[in-house]
Amino acid sequence: LFLSTFTLAVSAGAVLLLPFSIISNEILLSFPQNYYIQWLNGSLIHGLWNLASLFSNLCLFVLMPFAFFFLESEGFAGLKKGIRARILETLVMLILLALLILGIVWVASALIDNDAASMESLYDLWEFYLPYLYSCISLMGCLLLLLCTPVGLSRMFTVMGQLLVKPTILEDLDEQMYIITLEEEAIQRKLNGVSSTVEYQTVELERELEKVKSKKTNLERRKKASAWERNLVYPAVMILLLIETSISVLLVALNILYLLVDETAMPKGSGGPGIGNASLSTFGFVGAALEIILIFYLMVSSVVGFYSLRFFENFTPRKDDTTMTKIIGNCVSILVLSSALPVMSRTLGITRFDLLGDFGRFNWLGNFYIVLSYNLLFAIMTTLCLVRKFTSAVREELLKAIGLDKLHLSNNPRDSETKPSANGHQKTL
């Protein structure tokens, strides 16, 4: 649990380091001769980036595998059971795993690039092997972000809609409360009258009762909400999300144009003017603040999209119902996403900050075709997800008008839900 907490803290540090660097650059530009900020310099920020990369490598390749193997270990046969025996077995497993990975990379290097220089570089574990391995992990993280972020950007509207109180337009909340209360009482009477021997009926009725109670809680919350919260906060948040998403797509489109006409737009195109020498944004401090907001927005969207994918739905942690193995897996996933976020932000042109330390040593960042393809795929997938999100209601109505709604072409799980109408009858949506 301690190792997982430390890994999560490293993930938070990797996410916060890029906004901290952007803010530091703008502060140094605004107050170049101020005595009280002399400690804030390029050497400090460069060292922090190296530490973030070092701890990310440590957590990803040492601490988290150690935590997993320690959790599964029991000690070798013949040894006295206890903590020492489990630690010994875990260390042996880690050494064997390291040898296995080293052998796989060695064979792959011999098959792909069989020359003396590449083989000798494998001996230099610290300067070549670990950064190269971390570069591969970062590329996988960027590909995962490419899959998660567009889904999360469209999913954010649904998530915020569930957290906020929606406006009540042509709705009678009192009548809906009355109907849902009658439903709850009817299910409770059925539950009391069902024999305990009929277990499947009892479980089904308990599920229906939980759903009805959840709907009743939501109605009570909507009824207690003020008029400002209902009619102002929800539209303002939705408009803000739409603006942030549109700006993100626009910046990526502009970055694609920059890549086609200017070589310095590449993540490895220029070494950069350094910290405190020039502004990273065209609009100065306002542009830097917008970049920071977009970076945090992309991170939240990527996490939401990660847990919205079907493959990772069962991976979502739940209160008092999450195994330690699942906690370790979640920490590793968050670490990979957070470590790839600065690289993705620079690749997409969200920020012009040139990565410092080991984060900027990735070989694939200098490949024009990989960077251009990444930008194109991100822009296309985000646009398609948003179009699908905002046209789903129109598409459902068209399917109903044509008569194809019975073919169940929609993947929306809420299509089969019912909603009480104004006259008390149930209408199928």
PDB file of N, CA, C and O in Angstrom, residues 93-158:
ATOM      1  N   MET A  93      12.476 -13.273  -8.144  1.00  0.00           N
ATOM      2  CA  MET A  93      11.566 -13.090  -9.280  1.00  0.00           C
ATOM      3  C   MET A  93      11.894 -11.818 -10.058  1.00  0.00           C
ATOM      4  O   MET A  93      11.841 -11.798 -11.293  1.00  0.00           O
ATOM      5  N   LEU A  94      12.255 -10.741  -9.342  1.00  0.00           N
ATOM      6  CA  LEU A  94      12.616  -9.504 -10.022  1.00  0.00           C
ATOM      7  C   LEU A  94      13.882  -9.665 -10.852  1.00  0.00           C
ATOM      8  O   LEU A  94      13.971  -9.156 -11.980  1.00  0.00           O
ATOM      9  N   ILE A  95      14.874 -10.379 -10.312  1.00  0.00           N
ATOM     10  CA  ILE A  95      16.121 -10.605 -11.061  1.00  0.00           C
ATOM     11  C   ILE A  95      15.846 -11.436 -12.311  1.00  0.00           C
ATOM     12  O   ILE A  95      16.351 -11.133 -13.406  1.00  0.00           O
ATOM     13  N   LEU A  96      15.030 -12.467 -12.174  1.00  0.00           N
ATOM     14  CA  LEU A  96      14.695 -13.292 -13.335  1.00  0.00           C
ATOM     15  C   LEU A  96      13.919 -12.491 -14.382  1.00  0.00           C
ATOM     16  O   LEU A  96      14.142 -12.633 -15.595  1.00  0.00           O
ATOM     17  N   LEU A  97      13.004 -11.612 -13.916  1.00  0.00           N
ATOM     18  CA  LEU A  97      12.245 -10.783 -14.847  1.00  0.00           C
ATOM     19  C   LEU A  97      13.162  -9.800 -15.580  1.00  0.00           C
ATOM     20  O   LEU A  97      13.017  -9.586 -16.788  1.00  0.00           O
ATOM     21  N   ALA A  98      14.121  -9.205 -14.846  1.00  0.00           N
ATOM     22  CA  ALA A  98      15.060  -8.276 -15.478  1.00  0.00           C
ATOM     23  C   ALA A  98      15.917  -8.988 -16.525  1.00  0.00           C
ATOM     24  O   ALA A  98      16.150  -8.460 -17.618  1.00  0.00           O
ATOM     25  N   LEU A  99      16.373 -10.198 -16.212  1.00  0.00           N
ATOM     26  CA  LEU A  99      17.148 -10.970 -17.181  1.00  0.00           C
ATOM     27  C   LEU A  99      16.320 -11.324 -18.407  1.00  0.00           C
ATOM     28  O   LEU A  99      16.815 -11.310 -19.546  1.00  0.00           O
ATOM     29  N   LEU A 100      15.041 -11.639 -18.177  1.00  0.00           N
ATOM     30  CA  LEU A 100      14.156 -11.969 -19.295  1.00  0.00           C
ATOM     31  C   LEU A 100      13.968 -10.768 -20.220  1.00  0.00           C
ATOM     32  O   LEU A 100      14.080 -10.894 -21.454  1.00  0.00           O
ATOM     33  N   ILE A 101      13.701  -9.594 -19.640  1.00  0.00           N
ATOM     34  CA  ILE A 101      13.509  -8.394 -20.460  1.00  0.00           C
ATOM     35  C   ILE A 101      14.797  -8.022 -21.183  1.00  0.00           C
ATOM     36  O   ILE A 101      14.789  -7.661 -22.372  1.00  0.00           O
ATOM     37  N   LEU A 102      15.929  -8.108 -20.475  1.00  0.00           N
ATOM     38  CA  LEU A 102      17.210  -7.801 -21.099  1.00  0.00           C
ATOM     39  C   LEU A 102      17.494  -8.745 -22.268  1.00  0.00           C
ATOM     40  O   LEU A 102      17.963  -8.329 -23.332  1.00  0.00           O
ATOM     41  N   GLY A 103      17.191 -10.030 -22.095  1.00  0.00           N
ATOM     42  CA  GLY A 103      17.402 -10.983 -23.176  1.00  0.00           C
ATOM     43  C   GLY A 103      16.503 -10.716 -24.365  1.00  0.00           C
ATOM     44  O   GLY A 103      16.944 -10.815 -25.524  1.00  0.00           O
ATOM     45  N   ILE A 104      15.229 -10.339 -24.109  1.00  0.00           N
ATOM     46  CA  ILE A 104      14.306 -10.047 -25.219  1.00  0.00           C
ATOM     47  C   ILE A 104      14.797  -8.845 -26.014  1.00  0.00           C
ATOM     48  O   ILE A 104      14.812  -8.847 -27.254  1.00  0.00           O
ATOM     49  N   VAL A 105      15.231  -7.771 -25.293  1.00  0.00           N
ATOM     50  CA  VAL A 105      15.721  -6.578 -25.987  1.00  0.00           C
ATOM     51  C   VAL A 105      17.004  -6.892 -26.741  1.00  0.00           C
ATOM     52  O   VAL A 105      17.231  -6.396 -27.854  1.00  0.00           O
ATOM     53  N   TRP A 106      17.850  -7.719 -26.167  1.00  0.00           N
ATOM     54  CA  TRP A 106      19.110  -8.090 -26.822  1.00  0.00           C
ATOM     55  C   TRP A 106      18.842  -8.827 -28.131  1.00  0.00           C
ATOM     56  O   TRP A 106      19.432  -8.531 -29.167  1.00  0.00           O
ATOM     57  N   VAL A 107      17.932  -9.800 -28.086  1.00  0.00           N
ATOM     58  CA  VAL A 107      17.590 -10.556 -29.291  1.00  0.00           C
ATOM     59  C   VAL A 107      16.934  -9.651 -30.329  1.00  0.00           C
ATOM     60  O   VAL A 107      17.224  -9.726 -31.528  1.00  0.00           O
ATOM     61  N   ALA A 108      16.028  -8.767 -29.866  1.00  0.00           N
ATOM     62  CA  ALA A 108      15.363  -7.860 -30.806  1.00  0.00           C
ATOM     63  C   ALA A 108      16.367  -6.921 -31.458  1.00  0.00           C
ATOM     64  O   ALA A 108      16.294  -6.647 -32.666  1.00  0.00           O
ATOM     65  N   SER A 109      17.332  -6.424 -30.675  1.00  0.00           N
ATOM     66  CA  SER A 109      18.356  -5.543 -31.242  1.00  0.00           C
ATOM     67  C   SER A 109      19.233  -6.291 -32.242  1.00  0.00           C
ATOM     68  O   SER A 109      19.632  -5.733 -33.264  1.00  0.00           O
ATOM     69  N   ALA A 110      19.535  -7.559 -31.957  1.00  0.00           N
ATOM     70  CA  ALA A 110      20.351  -8.350 -32.880  1.00  0.00           C
ATOM     71  C   ALA A 110      19.612  -8.630 -34.187  1.00  0.00           C
ATOM     72  O   ALA A 110      20.206  -8.673 -35.268  1.00  0.00           O
ATOM     73  N   LEU A 111      18.282  -8.805 -34.098  1.00  0.00           N
ATOM     74  CA  LEU A 111      17.507  -9.093 -35.307  1.00  0.00           C
ATOM     75  C   LEU A 111      17.262  -7.846 -36.148  1.00  0.00           C
ATOM     76  O   LEU A 111      17.267  -7.899 -37.375  1.00  0.00           O
ATOM     77  N   ILE A 112      17.041  -6.701 -35.487  1.00  0.00           N
ATOM     78  CA  ILE A 112      16.666  -5.488 -36.207  1.00  0.00           C
ATOM     79  C   ILE A 112      17.895  -4.690 -36.633  1.00  0.00           C
ATOM     80  O   ILE A 112      18.016  -4.267 -37.779  1.00  0.00           O
ATOM     81  N   ASP A 113      18.819  -4.458 -35.706  1.00  0.00           N
ATOM     82  CA  ASP A 113      19.960  -3.591 -35.985  1.00  0.00           C
ATOM     83  C   ASP A 113      21.220  -4.291 -35.487  1.00  0.00           C
ATOM     84  O   ASP A 113      21.729  -4.006 -34.406  1.00  0.00           O
ATOM     85  N   ASN A 114      21.721  -5.195 -36.269  1.00  0.00           N
ATOM     86  CA  ASN A 114      22.852  -6.027 -35.854  1.00  0.00           C
ATOM     87  C   ASN A 114      24.172  -5.377 -36.258  1.00  0.00           C
ATOM     88  O   ASN A 114      24.766  -5.701 -37.272  1.00  0.00           O
ATOM     89  N   ASP A 115      24.624  -4.411 -35.448  1.00  0.00           N
ATOM     90  CA  ASP A 115      25.938  -3.842 -35.667  1.00  0.00           C
ATOM     91  C   ASP A 115      26.633  -3.674 -34.316  1.00  0.00           C
ATOM     92  O   ASP A 115      26.017  -3.814 -33.258  1.00  0.00           O
ATOM     93  N   ALA A 116      27.903  -3.374 -34.355  1.00  0.00           N
ATOM     94  CA  ALA A 116      28.688  -3.327 -33.122  1.00  0.00           C
ATOM     95  C   ALA A 116      28.247  -2.194 -32.207  1.00  0.00           C
ATOM     96  O   ALA A 116      28.224  -2.335 -30.982  1.00  0.00           O
ATOM     97  N   ALA A 117      27.874  -1.055 -32.797  1.00  0.00           N
ATOM     98  CA  ALA A 117      27.500   0.103 -31.971  1.00  0.00           C
ATOM     99  C   ALA A 117      26.240  -0.173 -31.162  1.00  0.00           C
ATOM    100  O   ALA A 117      26.167   0.131 -29.966  1.00  0.00           O
ATOM    101  N   SER A 118      25.227  -0.758 -31.800  1.00  0.00           N
ATOM    102  CA  SER A 118      23.977  -1.017 -31.084  1.00  0.00           C
ATOM    103  C   SER A 118      24.159  -2.097 -30.022  1.00  0.00           C
ATOM    104  O   SER A 118      23.549  -2.029 -28.960  1.00  0.00           O
ATOM    105  N   MET A 119      25.001  -3.093 -30.299  1.00  0.00           N
ATOM    106  CA  MET A 119      25.227  -4.133 -29.296  1.00  0.00           C
ATOM    107  C   MET A 119      26.029  -3.594 -28.116  1.00  0.00           C
ATOM    108  O   MET A 119      25.767  -3.945 -26.968  1.00  0.00           O
ATOM    109  N   GLU A 120      27.010  -2.738 -28.382  1.00  0.00           N
ATOM    110  CA  GLU A 120      27.783  -2.175 -27.285  1.00  0.00           C
ATOM    111  C   GLU A 120      26.958  -1.215 -26.437  1.00  0.00           C
ATOM    112  O   GLU A 120      27.192  -1.071 -25.241  1.00  0.00           O
ATOM    113  N   SER A 121      25.976  -0.550 -27.059  1.00  0.00           N
ATOM    114  CA  SER A 121      25.154   0.392 -26.306  1.00  0.00           C
ATOM    115  C   SER A 121      24.289  -0.311 -25.269  1.00  0.00           C
ATOM    116  O   SER A 121      23.874   0.299 -24.290  1.00  0.00           O
ATOM    117  N   LEU A 122      24.016  -1.600 -25.491  1.00  0.00           N
ATOM    118  CA  LEU A 122      23.215  -2.329 -24.514  1.00  0.00           C
ATOM    119  C   LEU A 122      23.970  -2.547 -23.203  1.00  0.00           C
ATOM    120  O   LEU A 122      23.360  -2.811 -22.176  1.00  0.00           O
ATOM    121  N   TYR A 123      25.304  -2.471 -23.247  1.00  0.00           N
ATOM    122  CA  TYR A 123      26.069  -2.610 -22.009  1.00  0.00           C
ATOM    123  C   TYR A 123      25.874  -1.390 -21.100  1.00  0.00           C
ATOM    124  O   TYR A 123      26.016  -1.494 -19.886  1.00  0.00           O
ATOM    125  N   ASP A 124      25.577  -0.236 -21.702  1.00  0.00           N
ATOM    126  CA  ASP A 124      25.404   0.988 -20.917  1.00  0.00           C
ATOM    127  C   ASP A 124      23.944   1.057 -20.466  1.00  0.00           C
ATOM    128  O   ASP A 124      23.096   1.677 -21.106  1.00  0.00           O
ATOM    129  N   LEU A 125      23.642   0.419 -19.354  1.00  0.00           N
ATOM    130  CA  LEU A 125      22.264   0.328 -18.894  1.00  0.00           C
ATOM    131  C   LEU A 125      21.697   1.694 -18.515  1.00  0.00           C
ATOM    132  O   LEU A 125      20.544   2.003 -18.801  1.00  0.00           O
ATOM    133  N   TRP A 126      22.490   2.516 -17.840  1.00  0.00           N
ATOM    134  CA  TRP A 126      21.964   3.759 -17.293  1.00  0.00           C
ATOM    135  C   TRP A 126      21.755   4.823 -18.370  1.00  0.00           C
ATOM    136  O   TRP A 126      20.765   5.543 -18.349  1.00  0.00           O
ATOM    137  N   GLU A 127      22.685   4.937 -19.323  1.00  0.00           N
ATOM    138  CA  GLU A 127      22.615   6.001 -20.306  1.00  0.00           C
ATOM    139  C   GLU A 127      21.826   5.618 -21.554  1.00  0.00           C
ATOM    140  O   GLU A 127      21.363   6.491 -22.272  1.00  0.00           O
ATOM    141  N   PHE A 128      21.686   4.330 -21.808  1.00  0.00           N
ATOM    142  CA  PHE A 128      21.002   3.937 -23.040  1.00  0.00           C
ATOM    143  C   PHE A 128      19.828   2.993 -22.786  1.00  0.00           C
ATOM    144  O   PHE A 128      18.719   3.236 -23.240  1.00  0.00           O
ATOM    145  N   TYR A 129      20.076   1.936 -22.042  1.00  0.00           N
ATOM    146  CA  TYR A 129      19.083   0.858 -21.961  1.00  0.00           C
ATOM    147  C   TYR A 129      17.800   1.323 -21.276  1.00  0.00           C
ATOM    148  O   TYR A 129      16.698   1.165 -21.819  1.00  0.00           O
ATOM    149  N   LEU A 130      17.937   1.920 -20.060  1.00  0.00           N
ATOM    150  CA  LEU A 130      16.746   2.354 -19.344  1.00  0.00           C
ATOM    151  C   LEU A 130      16.012   3.485 -20.060  1.00  0.00           C
ATOM    152  O   LEU A 130      14.777   3.441 -20.154  1.00  0.00           O
ATOM    153  N   PRO A 131      16.710   4.525 -20.576  1.00  0.00           N
ATOM    154  CA  PRO A 131      15.965   5.534 -21.350  1.00  0.00           C
ATOM    155  C   PRO A 131      15.282   4.962 -22.587  1.00  0.00           C
ATOM    156  O   PRO A 131      14.173   5.374 -22.929  1.00  0.00           O
ATOM    157  N   TYR A 132      15.931   3.987 -23.252  1.00  0.00           N
ATOM    158  CA  TYR A 132      15.313   3.378 -24.425  1.00  0.00           C
ATOM    159  C   TYR A 132      14.067   2.588 -24.028  1.00  0.00           C
ATOM    160  O   TYR A 132      13.019   2.662 -24.684  1.00  0.00           O
ATOM    161  N   LEU A 133      14.174   1.833 -22.919  1.00  0.00           N
ATOM    162  CA  LEU A 133      13.028   1.063 -22.451  1.00  0.00           C
ATOM    163  C   LEU A 133      11.898   1.995 -22.020  1.00  0.00           C
ATOM    164  O   LEU A 133      10.718   1.748 -22.300  1.00  0.00           O
ATOM    165  N   TYR A 134      12.260   3.086 -21.337  1.00  0.00           N
ATOM    166  CA  TYR A 134      11.252   4.048 -20.905  1.00  0.00           C
ATOM    167  C   TYR A 134      10.644   4.777 -22.102  1.00  0.00           C
ATOM    168  O   TYR A 134       9.473   5.176 -22.064  1.00  0.00           O
ATOM    169  N   SER A 135      11.420   4.936 -23.160  1.00  0.00           N
ATOM    170  CA  SER A 135      10.887   5.533 -24.381  1.00  0.00           C
ATOM    171  C   SER A 135       9.797   4.646 -24.985  1.00  0.00           C
ATOM    172  O   SER A 135       8.764   5.142 -25.450  1.00  0.00           O
ATOM    173  N   CYS A 136      10.022   3.338 -24.957  1.00  0.00           N
ATOM    174  CA  CYS A 136       8.999   2.407 -25.453  1.00  0.00           C
ATOM    175  C   CYS A 136       7.742   2.474 -24.596  1.00  0.00           C
ATOM    176  O   CYS A 136       6.617   2.474 -25.118  1.00  0.00           O
ATOM    177  N   ILE A 137       7.914   2.536 -23.266  1.00  0.00           N
ATOM    178  CA  ILE A 137       6.765   2.635 -22.371  1.00  0.00           C
ATOM    179  C   ILE A 137       6.024   3.956 -22.615  1.00  0.00           C
ATOM    180  O   ILE A 137       4.784   4.006 -22.609  1.00  0.00           O
ATOM    181  N   SER A 138       6.792   5.035 -22.824  1.00  0.00           N
ATOM    182  CA  SER A 138       6.161   6.328 -23.088  1.00  0.00           C
ATOM    183  C   SER A 138       5.381   6.316 -24.401  1.00  0.00           C
ATOM    184  O   SER A 138       4.300   6.903 -24.498  1.00  0.00           O
ATOM    185  N   LEU A 139       5.923   5.650 -25.410  1.00  0.00           N
ATOM    186  CA  LEU A 139       5.201   5.537 -26.679  1.00  0.00           C
ATOM    187  C   LEU A 139       3.897   4.770 -26.487  1.00  0.00           C
ATOM    188  O   LEU A 139       2.851   5.152 -27.032  1.00  0.00           O
ATOM    189  N   MET A 140       3.943   3.698 -25.694  1.00  0.00           N
ATOM    190  CA  MET A 140       2.718   2.957 -25.391  1.00  0.00           C
ATOM    191  C   MET A 140       1.728   3.832 -24.623  1.00  0.00           C
ATOM    192  O   MET A 140       0.512   3.788 -24.870  1.00  0.00           O
ATOM    193  N   GLY A 141       2.247   4.643 -23.683  1.00  0.00           N
ATOM    194  CA  GLY A 141       1.374   5.550 -22.949  1.00  0.00           C
ATOM    195  C   GLY A 141       0.736   6.592 -23.848  1.00  0.00           C
ATOM    196  O   GLY A 141      -0.444   6.928 -23.687  1.00  0.00           O
ATOM    197  N   CYS A 142       1.507   7.121 -24.811  1.00  0.00           N
ATOM    198  CA  CYS A 142       0.953   8.096 -25.745  1.00  0.00           C
ATOM    199  C   CYS A 142      -0.103   7.463 -26.649  1.00  0.00           C
ATOM    200  O   CYS A 142      -1.116   8.093 -26.975  1.00  0.00           O
ATOM    201  N   LEU A 143       0.109   6.216 -27.048  1.00  0.00           N
ATOM    202  CA  LEU A 143      -0.902   5.517 -27.840  1.00  0.00           C
ATOM    203  C   LEU A 143      -2.162   5.262 -27.013  1.00  0.00           C
ATOM    204  O   LEU A 143      -3.287   5.358 -27.528  1.00  0.00           O
ATOM    205  N   LEU A 144      -1.973   4.943 -25.730  1.00  0.00           N
ATOM    206  CA  LEU A 144      -3.130   4.762 -24.850  1.00  0.00           C
ATOM    207  C   LEU A 144      -3.872   6.081 -24.656  1.00  0.00           C
ATOM    208  O   LEU A 144      -5.114   6.113 -24.645  1.00  0.00           O
ATOM    209  N   LEU A 145      -3.127   7.179 -24.514  1.00  0.00           N
ATOM    210  CA  LEU A 145      -3.766   8.491 -24.421  1.00  0.00           C
ATOM    211  C   LEU A 145      -4.496   8.848 -25.704  1.00  0.00           C
ATOM    212  O   LEU A 145      -5.558   9.491 -25.665  1.00  0.00           O
ATOM    213  N   LEU A 146      -3.943   8.450 -26.841  1.00  0.00           N
ATOM    214  CA  LEU A 146      -4.598   8.696 -28.128  1.00  0.00           C
ATOM    215  C   LEU A 146      -5.945   7.986 -28.195  1.00  0.00           C
ATOM    216  O   LEU A 146      -6.884   8.470 -28.839  1.00  0.00           O
ATOM    217  N   LEU A 147      -6.056   6.858 -27.509  1.00  0.00           N
ATOM    218  CA  LEU A 147      -7.310   6.106 -27.485  1.00  0.00           C
ATOM    219  C   LEU A 147      -8.267   6.628 -26.419  1.00  0.00           C
ATOM    220  O   LEU A 147      -9.482   6.684 -26.633  1.00  0.00           O
ATOM    221  N   CYS A 148      -7.708   7.037 -25.262  1.00  0.00           N
ATOM    222  CA  CYS A 148      -8.550   7.415 -24.120  1.00  0.00           C
ATOM    223  C   CYS A 148      -9.045   8.852 -24.203  1.00  0.00           C
ATOM    224  O   CYS A 148     -10.207   9.134 -23.876  1.00  0.00           O
ATOM    225  N   THR A 149      -8.172   9.780 -24.619  1.00  0.00           N
ATOM    226  CA  THR A 149      -8.508  11.202 -24.525  1.00  0.00           C
ATOM    227  C   THR A 149      -9.700  11.595 -25.399  1.00  0.00           C
ATOM    228  O   THR A 149     -10.600  12.300 -24.918  1.00  0.00           O
ATOM    229  N   PRO A 150      -9.780  11.205 -26.689  1.00  0.00           N
ATOM    230  CA  PRO A 150     -10.984  11.562 -27.464  1.00  0.00           C
ATOM    231  C   PRO A 150     -12.270  11.011 -26.852  1.00  0.00           C
ATOM    232  O   PRO A 150     -13.290  11.703 -26.836  1.00  0.00           O
ATOM    233  N   VAL A 151     -12.206   9.774 -26.337  1.00  0.00           N
ATOM    234  CA  VAL A 151     -13.386   9.208 -25.684  1.00  0.00           C
ATOM    235  C   VAL A 151     -13.727  10.001 -24.425  1.00  0.00           C
ATOM    236  O   VAL A 151     -14.900  10.289 -24.142  1.00  0.00           O
ATOM    237  N   GLY A 152     -12.688  10.376 -23.656  1.00  0.00           N
ATOM    238  CA  GLY A 152     -12.927  11.130 -22.434  1.00  0.00           C
ATOM    239  C   GLY A 152     -13.464  12.520 -22.698  1.00  0.00           C
ATOM    240  O   GLY A 152     -14.290  13.032 -21.934  1.00  0.00           O
ATOM    241  N   LEU A 153     -13.014  13.169 -23.791  1.00  0.00           N
ATOM    242  CA  LEU A 153     -13.507  14.509 -24.114  1.00  0.00           C
ATOM    243  C   LEU A 153     -15.007  14.509 -24.403  1.00  0.00           C
ATOM    244  O   LEU A 153     -15.717  15.455 -24.044  1.00  0.00           O
ATOM    245  N   SER A 154     -15.497  13.465 -25.055  1.00  0.00           N
ATOM    246  CA  SER A 154     -16.937  13.365 -25.291  1.00  0.00           C
ATOM    247  C   SER A 154     -17.681  12.852 -24.065  1.00  0.00           C
ATOM    248  O   SER A 154     -18.831  13.233 -23.819  1.00  0.00           O
ATOM    249  N   ARG A 155     -17.020  12.042 -23.266  1.00  0.00           N
ATOM    250  CA  ARG A 155     -17.640  11.483 -22.066  1.00  0.00           C
ATOM    251  C   ARG A 155     -17.765  12.518 -20.951  1.00  0.00           C
ATOM    252  O   ARG A 155     -18.626  12.383 -20.073  1.00  0.00           O
ATOM    253  N   MET A 156     -16.923  13.566 -20.970  1.00  0.00           N
ATOM    254  CA  MET A 156     -16.938  14.580 -19.920  1.00  0.00           C
ATOM    255  C   MET A 156     -18.293  15.271 -19.823  1.00  0.00           C
ATOM    256  O   MET A 156     -18.727  15.654 -18.725  1.00  0.00           O
ATOM    257  N   PHE A 157     -18.997  15.432 -20.941  1.00  0.00           N
ATOM    258  CA  PHE A 157     -20.308  16.073 -20.912  1.00  0.00           C
ATOM    259  C   PHE A 157     -21.305  15.230 -20.119  1.00  0.00           C
ATOM    260  O   PHE A 157     -22.101  15.756 -19.338  1.00  0.00           O
ATOM    261  N   THR A 158     -21.236  13.903 -20.301  1.00  0.00           N
ATOM    262  CA  THR A 158     -22.127  13.019 -19.550  1.00  0.00           C
ATOM    263  C   THR A 158     -21.777  12.998 -18.070  1.00  0.00           C
ATOM    264  O   THR A 158     -22.670  13.032 -17.207  1.00  0.00           O
TER     265      THR A 158
END
